[in-house]
Amino acid sequence: MSSVTSARALFDLPVKMRDGVTLYADVYLPGGEAVAGGAVKAAARGSQTVSGRAGKFADKTEDIRGAQGTPRASAGPGTPVPPKTSGAGKRRYPVILMRTPYDKSQAFARAAGTGGLGMTAVLRGFAIVVQDTRGRFSSEGEFNAFVNEAQDGYDTVEWIAKQAWCDGKVGMYGGSYVGATQWLAARERPPHLTAIAPFVTASDYHEGWAYQGGAFSLGFNLSWTLWALTGRNRDNLQRRLQLSDERVEAMVDAADDMSAAFRKLPLLPHPDVRKEEAKYYYDWLSHPSDDTYWKRLRIEDFHQKVMTPSLNLGGWYDIFLMGTIRNFERMREAGGSGDARAGAQLVIGPWTHTGLAGNASGLVDYGQRAGTTGLDLDELLIRYYERWLMGKVEPKPAAQSTMSSRRALPAVKGVKALPSPGPLSQTQGGSAAKGPGITEASPVRIFVMGANVWRDEKEWPLKRAKRTRYYLHSSGRANTRRGDGTLSTEAPDAERPDSFLYDPLEPVPTRGGPLCCAPWPGGLPAGPLDQASKEERPDVLVYSTPLLKEDTEVTGPVKVTLWASSSCVDTDFTAMLLDVSPGGQALNLCDGIVRGRWRKSRSIAEPLKPGQAEKFEIDLVATSNLFKKGHRIRVEVSSSNFPRFDRNLNTGKGFDSSEVMVATNTVFHDAKRASYVSLDLVTR
């Protein structure tokens, strides 16, 4: 048990980058001890003492000292080391760094150091550093999304390593863009970066961030830009660009009327986003293909250069689930060191992008086990950092009888242990999650929705899963949920295709799913929502299994293969996997899209030939769900999911065009052109 009972905070420490730009950071140190070295108090803008777990700031000002001395040699990931001291016998600490574009001075960052983890970590003997990234809030320079994070991250890690309060080991932490700052820094191999924990973040900033399946992720990109990147940073932008008060008010108005902003055409230029305020947004729209602009930023091409272990945490309803999984898979295969490969871990809960460690998503409450009762996220992280930054080895779990059909969940302090709700022996190959830590033998921990339990696995995807095709069938009238569309494992024979009209001015509305983020009035809620009302539209094709005769678990990647045609030179095809209850509630599990002209390559556009049937592959990413007896497995097919994705105007023209055409789109499902969804079935 740590003897630390308080923390000391040093605010706005200047950190100079290699190009002379100064970024500012807050530092949180375990209390009760002074640190040796030259004084830095004069360079900082203020320091305070933080006492107790509640994170209250005392009035007392501490003389916190540090120095930019010679960096200490890192002992390497996971090397057991005793607590380090300076020449004067004062303590040095392993450091956890968060680099954020979202304002380090906000309560979520300042009161807890790193948005919840920080105070816990400080009381367990870690120092915490929270920094505003370039051009954001207190830091100097111009913000250009992703572009400067690799070098700035490297420089910040190595600056920390020189400080008298650092023992030479630096970890990184945080989600979304904060996760991107970790991967981009790790790509550069800072000598003292020892472990990273990137949450809900991407592996490729073209596919899976700005675009998906060739479609522009409009809902996320525009709301992120209008609200988080420009709106919240307006004071900084006003100073740097000398914006008028009227322009600042217009930025606020645009963020408050996001629904109207989504519908404006053309997308380029956008009347609510000025290029001088958000050059990066215009860059994203100007580079729809996977070209050199994206290749220089991509993580997937550089996993072999990453030397550190990584704890990857995501949600089944997170917008960046694709990247979370790919980062884990690639690090296990190609990480730059043995520790990087063996130390890659994956945790996926039933969460949305902003609902990590909660028990409810959308309309579904998955029970207390989905949250801290079943997974203590702070403790999971602390154990991870203790392993790699302090050299503490996770004890092996006590042997348990394989004859037992019920196992208790790990004990949580102050909470009576709860039994698992069903017999473990029903699942062949996985095991009930044991304890807060994750072992190298079972580096994957997933939450199985429907069963509502955590399970540890040896790999992803699961080797024991059986890849199964569920084929689309109908007599040509699969339109709406009242149509004749069916889904089965039997391949089709001679069947009539299904057709619908897609009008870009009347798109299928987004209802739930993997969205981010909704802080504005009328914002779109994420997660599982009932799609039944949407399925009354004639431009939504619906294919369902009969009532299931037994529980059916689907855990793994999900892909829809369509044979389809369009009357236009370009169009989109969308797909969604759903769980339908006996009462008819249709809850979305995962969804995807493919843009016609990018169907063969994300780098080279190729128009469709009107009326010609072609194969389209739609990546719905992944899920883990128990379809219960009496439920149905359902697939929806359409051509829009707006504003999650921008509307394809069906003309093949660029984002600077507002010309619209109505398309007649057709889905085939016959012996020569079978359409199907591929699911991983897990025996229980």
Coordinates of N, CA, C and O in Angstrom, one line a residue, residues 553-655:
E553 N -24.0 -17.0 -30.2 CA -23.1 -15.9 -29.9 C -22.3 -15.6 -31.2 O -21.8 -16.4 -31.9
V554 N -22.2 -14.3 -31.5 CA -21.4 -13.7 -32.6 C -20.3 -12.9 -32.0 O -20.6 -11.8 -31.3
T555 N -19.1 -13.3 -32.1 CA -18.0 -12.5 -31.6 C -16.8 -12.5 -32.6 O -16.2 -13.5 -32.9
G556 N -16.6 -11.3 -33.2 CA -15.5 -11.2 -34.2 C -15.8 -10.2 -35.2 O -16.7 -9.4 -35.1
P557 N -15.0 -10.1 -36.3 CA -15.2 -9.1 -37.4 C -16.5 -9.4 -38.1 O -17.0 -10.5 -38.2
V558 N -17.1 -8.3 -38.6 CA -18.3 -8.4 -39.3 C -18.2 -7.8 -40.7 O -17.7 -6.6 -40.8
K559 N -18.5 -8.5 -41.7 CA -18.4 -7.9 -43.1 C -19.6 -8.3 -43.9 O -20.1 -9.4 -43.8
V560 N -20.1 -7.4 -44.7 CA -21.2 -7.6 -45.6 C -20.7 -7.6 -47.1 O -20.0 -6.6 -47.4
T561 N -21.0 -8.6 -47.8 CA -20.6 -8.7 -49.2 C -21.9 -8.5 -50.1 O -22.9 -9.3 -49.9
L562 N -21.9 -7.5 -50.9 CA -23.1 -7.2 -51.7 C -22.8 -7.3 -53.2 O -21.7 -6.8 -53.6
W563 N -23.7 -7.9 -53.9 CA -23.7 -7.7 -55.4 C -24.7 -6.7 -55.7 O -25.9 -6.9 -55.3
A564 N -24.4 -5.6 -56.3 CA -25.3 -4.5 -56.4 C -25.0 -3.7 -57.7 O -23.9 -3.8 -58.3
S565 N -25.9 -2.9 -58.1 CA -25.7 -1.9 -59.2 C -26.4 -0.6 -58.9 O -27.3 -0.5 -58.0
S566 N -26.1 0.4 -59.7 CA -26.7 1.7 -59.6 C -27.0 2.3 -60.9 O -26.3 2.0 -61.9
S567 N -28.0 3.1 -61.0 CA -28.3 3.8 -62.3 C -27.3 5.0 -62.5 O -27.3 5.7 -63.5
C568 N -26.5 5.3 -61.5 CA -25.6 6.5 -61.5 C -24.1 6.1 -61.5 O -23.8 4.9 -61.3
V569 N -23.3 7.0 -61.8 CA -21.8 6.7 -61.9 C -21.2 6.6 -60.5 O -20.0 6.2 -60.4
D570 N -21.9 7.0 -59.5 CA -21.4 6.8 -58.1 C -22.6 6.8 -57.2 O -23.6 7.4 -57.4
T571 N -22.4 6.0 -56.1 CA -23.4 6.0 -55.1 C -22.8 5.3 -53.9 O -21.7 4.8 -54.0
D572 N -23.5 5.2 -52.8 CA -23.0 4.5 -51.6 C -23.9 3.3 -51.3 O -25.1 3.3 -51.7
F573 N -23.3 2.3 -50.6 CA -24.1 1.2 -50.1 C -23.7 1.1 -48.6 O -22.6 1.1 -48.2
T574 N -24.8 1.1 -47.7 CA -24.6 0.9 -46.3 C -25.1 -0.4 -45.8 O -26.0 -1.0 -46.4
A575 N -24.6 -0.8 -44.7 CA -25.2 -2.1 -44.1 C -25.1 -1.9 -42.6 O -24.2 -1.3 -42.0
M576 N -26.0 -2.6 -41.9 CA -26.1 -2.6 -40.4 C -26.5 -4.0 -39.9 O -27.4 -4.6 -40.5
L577 N -25.9 -4.4 -38.8 CA -26.2 -5.7 -38.2 C -27.0 -5.3 -36.9 O -26.6 -4.4 -36.2
L578 N -28.2 -6.0 -36.7 CA -29.1 -5.7 -35.6 C -29.5 -7.0 -34.9 O -29.5 -8.1 -35.4
D579 N -29.9 -6.8 -33.6 CA -30.4 -7.8 -32.8 C -31.9 -7.4 -32.5 O -32.2 -6.4 -31.9
V580 N -32.8 -8.3 -33.0 CA -34.2 -8.0 -32.9 C -34.9 -8.8 -31.8 O -34.8 -10.0 -31.8
S581 N -35.5 -8.2 -30.9 CA -36.2 -8.9 -29.7 C -37.5 -9.4 -30.2 O -38.1 -9.0 -31.2
P582 N -38.1 -10.3 -29.4 CA -39.4 -10.9 -29.7 C -40.5 -9.8 -29.8 O -41.4 -10.0 -30.6
G583 N -40.3 -8.7 -29.1 CA -41.3 -7.6 -29.2 C -41.1 -6.7 -30.5 O -41.9 -5.8 -30.7
G584 N -40.0 -6.9 -31.2 CA -39.8 -6.2 -32.5 C -38.8 -5.1 -32.3 O -38.5 -4.4 -33.3
Q585 N -38.3 -4.8 -31.1 CA -37.3 -3.8 -31.0 C -36.0 -4.2 -31.7 O -35.5 -5.3 -31.5
A586 N -35.5 -3.4 -32.6 CA -34.4 -3.7 -33.5 C -33.2 -2.8 -33.1 O -33.1 -1.6 -33.4
L587 N -32.3 -3.4 -32.3 CA -31.1 -2.6 -31.8 C -29.9 -2.9 -32.7 O -29.5 -4.0 -33.0
N588 N -29.3 -1.8 -33.1 CA -28.1 -1.8 -33.9 C -26.9 -2.3 -33.2 O -26.7 -1.9 -32.0
L589 N -26.1 -3.1 -33.8 CA -24.8 -3.6 -33.2 C -23.6 -3.0 -33.8 O -22.7 -2.5 -33.2
C590 N -23.6 -2.9 -35.2 CA -22.4 -2.3 -35.9 C -22.9 -2.0 -37.3 O -23.9 -2.5 -37.8
D591 N -22.2 -1.1 -37.9 CA -22.6 -0.7 -39.3 C -21.4 -0.2 -40.1 O -20.3 -0.1 -39.5
G592 N -21.6 -0.1 -41.4 CA -20.5 0.3 -42.3 C -21.0 0.9 -43.6 O -22.2 1.0 -43.8
I593 N -20.1 1.3 -44.4 CA -20.4 2.0 -45.7 C -19.3 1.7 -46.7 O -18.2 1.5 -46.3
V594 N -19.7 1.8 -48.0 CA -18.7 1.8 -49.1 C -19.1 2.7 -50.1 O -20.3 2.8 -50.5
R595 N -18.2 3.6 -50.6 CA -18.5 4.6 -51.6 C -18.1 3.9 -53.0 O -17.0 3.4 -53.1
G596 N -19.1 4.0 -53.9 CA -18.9 3.3 -55.2 C -17.5 3.5 -55.9 O -16.9 2.5 -56.2
R597 N -17.1 4.7 -56.0 CA -15.9 5.0 -56.7 C -14.6 4.5 -56.0 O -13.6 4.5 -56.6
W598 N -14.8 4.2 -54.7 CA -13.6 3.8 -54.0 C -13.7 2.3 -53.6 O -13.1 1.8 -52.7
R599 N -14.6 1.5 -54.3 CA -14.9 0.1 -54.0 C -13.7 -0.8 -54.2 O -13.6 -1.8 -53.5
K600 N -12.8 -0.4 -55.1 CA -11.7 -1.3 -55.5 C -10.4 -0.8 -54.8 O -9.5 -1.6 -54.5
S601 N -10.3 0.4 -54.6 CA -9.1 1.0 -54.1 C -9.4 2.3 -53.3 O -10.3 3.1 -53.8
R602 N -8.7 2.6 -52.2 CA -8.9 3.8 -51.5 C -8.0 4.9 -52.1 O -8.0 6.1 -51.7
S603 N -7.1 4.5 -53.1 CA -6.1 5.4 -53.6 C -6.5 5.9 -55.0 O -6.2 7.0 -55.4
I604 N -7.2 5.1 -55.8 CA -7.6 5.4 -57.2 C -9.1 5.3 -57.3 O -9.6 4.2 -57.2
A605 N -9.7 6.4 -57.7 CA -11.2 6.3 -57.9 C -11.5 5.7 -59.2 O -10.8 6.0 -60.2
E606 N -12.6 5.0 -59.3 CA -13.1 4.4 -60.5 C -14.6 4.5 -60.5 O -15.3 3.9 -59.7
P607 N -15.2 5.2 -61.5 CA -16.6 5.4 -61.5 C -17.4 4.1 -61.8 O -16.8 3.1 -62.3
L608 N -18.6 4.0 -61.3 CA -19.4 2.8 -61.6 C -19.9 2.9 -63.1 O -20.0 4.0 -63.7
K609 N -20.2 1.7 -63.6 CA -20.9 1.7 -64.9 C -22.4 1.5 -64.6 O -22.8 0.4 -64.1
P610 N -23.2 2.5 -64.9 CA -24.6 2.4 -64.6 C -25.2 1.1 -65.1 O -25.1 0.7 -66.2
G611 N -26.0 0.5 -64.2 CA -26.7 -0.7 -64.5 C -25.9 -2.0 -64.4 O -26.4 -3.1 -64.5
Q612 N -24.6 -1.9 -64.2 CA -23.7 -3.1 -64.1 C -23.6 -3.6 -62.7 O -23.1 -2.8 -61.8
A613 N -23.9 -4.9 -62.5 CA -23.7 -5.4 -61.1 C -22.2 -5.7 -60.8 O -21.5 -6.2 -61.6
E614 N -21.9 -5.3 -59.6 CA -20.5 -5.4 -59.1 C -20.5 -5.9 -57.7 O -21.5 -5.7 -56.9
K615 N -19.4 -6.4 -57.2 CA -19.3 -6.8 -55.8 C -18.8 -5.7 -55.0 O -17.8 -5.0 -55.3
F616 N -19.4 -5.5 -53.8 CA -19.0 -4.4 -52.9 C -18.8 -5.1 -51.5 O -19.6 -5.9 -51.1
E617 N -17.7 -4.7 -50.9 CA -17.4 -5.2 -49.5 C -17.6 -4.1 -48.5 O -17.0 -3.0 -48.7
I618 N -18.4 -4.3 -47.5 CA -18.7 -3.3 -46.5 C -18.2 -3.8 -45.2 O -18.6 -4.9 -44.7
D619 N -17.2 -3.1 -44.6 CA -16.7 -3.5 -43.3 C -17.5 -2.9 -42.2 O -17.6 -1.6 -42.0
L620 N -18.1 -3.7 -41.4 CA -18.9 -3.3 -40.3 C -18.1 -3.3 -39.0 O -18.6 -3.2 -37.9
V621 N -16.8 -3.6 -39.1 CA -15.8 -3.7 -38.0 C -16.0 -4.9 -37.2 O -15.5 -6.0 -37.5
A622 N -16.7 -4.9 -36.1 CA -16.7 -6.0 -35.2 C -17.8 -5.9 -34.1 O -18.3 -4.8 -33.9
T623 N -18.1 -7.0 -33.5 CA -19.1 -7.0 -32.3 C -18.8 -8.2 -31.5 O -18.2 -9.2 -31.9
S624 N -19.4 -8.3 -30.3 CA -19.6 -9.5 -29.5 C -20.9 -9.4 -28.9 O -21.2 -8.6 -28.0
N625 N -21.8 -10.3 -29.3 CA -23.2 -10.2 -28.9 C -23.8 -11.6 -28.8 O -23.6 -12.4 -29.7
L626 N -24.6 -11.9 -27.8 CA -25.3 -13.1 -27.6 C -26.7 -12.8 -28.1 O -27.5 -12.1 -27.4
F627 N -27.1 -13.4 -29.3 CA -28.5 -13.3 -29.8 C -29.2 -14.4 -29.0 O -29.0 -15.6 -29.2
K628 N -30.2 -14.0 -28.2 CA -30.8 -15.0 -27.4 C -31.9 -15.7 -28.1 O -32.4 -15.3 -29.1
K629 N -32.2 -16.9 -27.6 CA -33.3 -17.7 -28.1 C -34.6 -16.9 -28.3 O -35.0 -16.1 -27.3
G630 N -35.2 -16.9 -29.4 CA -36.4 -16.1 -29.7 C -36.2 -14.8 -30.3 O -37.1 -14.1 -30.8
H631 N -34.9 -14.4 -30.4 CA -34.5 -13.2 -31.1 C -34.3 -13.5 -32.6 O -34.3 -14.6 -33.0
R632 N -34.0 -12.4 -33.3 CA -33.6 -12.6 -34.7 C -32.3 -11.8 -35.0 O -32.0 -10.8 -34.4
I633 N -31.6 -12.4 -36.0 CA -30.4 -11.7 -36.5 C -30.9 -10.9 -37.8 O -31.6 -11.5 -38.6
R634 N -30.6 -9.7 -37.9 CA -31.1 -8.8 -39.0 C -30.0 -8.0 -39.6 O -29.0 -7.6 -38.9
V635 N -30.1 -7.8 -40.9 CA -29.2 -7.0 -41.7 C -30.0 -6.0 -42.4 O -31.0 -6.3 -43.1
E636 N -29.7 -4.7 -42.3 CA -30.3 -3.6 -43.1 C -29.3 -3.2 -44.2 O -28.1 -3.2 -44.0
V637 N -29.8 -2.9 -45.4 CA -29.0 -2.4 -46.5 C -29.7 -1.1 -47.0 O -30.9 -1.1 -47.2
S638 N -28.9 -0.1 -47.3 CA -29.4 1.1 -47.9 C -28.3 1.9 -48.6 O -27.3 1.2 -48.9
S639 N -28.5 3.2 -48.8 CA -27.4 3.9 -49.4 C -27.0 5.2 -48.7 O -26.3 6.1 -49.3
S640 N -27.5 5.4 -47.5 CA -27.1 6.6 -46.7 C -27.3 6.3 -45.2 O -28.1 5.5 -44.8
N641 N -26.5 7.0 -44.5 CA -26.5 7.0 -43.0 C -26.1 8.4 -42.6 O -24.9 8.6 -42.3
F642 N -27.0 9.4 -42.6 CA -26.7 10.8 -42.5 C -27.2 11.4 -41.2 O -28.3 11.1 -40.8
P643 N -26.3 12.1 -40.5 CA -25.1 12.7 -40.9 C -23.8 12.0 -40.5 O -22.7 12.5 -40.5
R644 N -24.0 10.7 -40.0 CA -22.7 10.0 -39.7 C -21.8 10.0 -40.9 O -20.6 10.2 -40.7
F645 N -22.3 9.8 -42.1 CA -21.5 10.0 -43.3 C -22.1 11.0 -44.2 O -23.3 11.2 -44.2
D646 N -21.2 11.7 -45.0 CA -21.8 12.7 -45.9 C -22.6 12.0 -47.0 O -22.5 10.8 -47.2
R647 N -23.5 12.7 -47.6 CA -24.4 12.1 -48.6 C -23.6 12.0 -49.9 O -23.0 13.0 -50.4
N648 N -23.7 10.9 -50.5 CA -23.2 10.7 -51.9 C -24.2 11.4 -52.8 O -25.4 10.9 -52.9
L649 N -23.8 12.4 -53.6 CA -24.7 13.1 -54.5 C -25.0 12.4 -55.8 O -25.7 12.8 -56.6
N650 N -24.3 11.2 -55.9 CA -24.5 10.3 -57.1 C -24.0 10.8 -58.4 O -24.2 10.2 -59.5
T651 N -23.2 11.9 -58.4 CA -22.7 12.4 -59.7 C -21.2 12.1 -59.9 O -20.8 12.2 -61.1
G652 N -20.5 11.6 -58.9 CA -19.1 11.4 -59.0 C -18.2 12.6 -59.0 O -17.0 12.5 -59.1
K653 N -18.8 13.8 -58.7 CA -18.1 15.0 -58.6 C -17.5 15.2 -57.2 O -17.8 14.5 -56.3
G654 N -16.7 16.2 -57.1 CA -16.0 16.5 -55.8 C -16.8 17.1 -54.8 O -18.0 17.5 -55.0
F655 N -16.2 17.4 -53.6 CA -16.9 18.0 -52.5 C -17.3 19.5 -52.8 O -18.0 20.1 -52.0

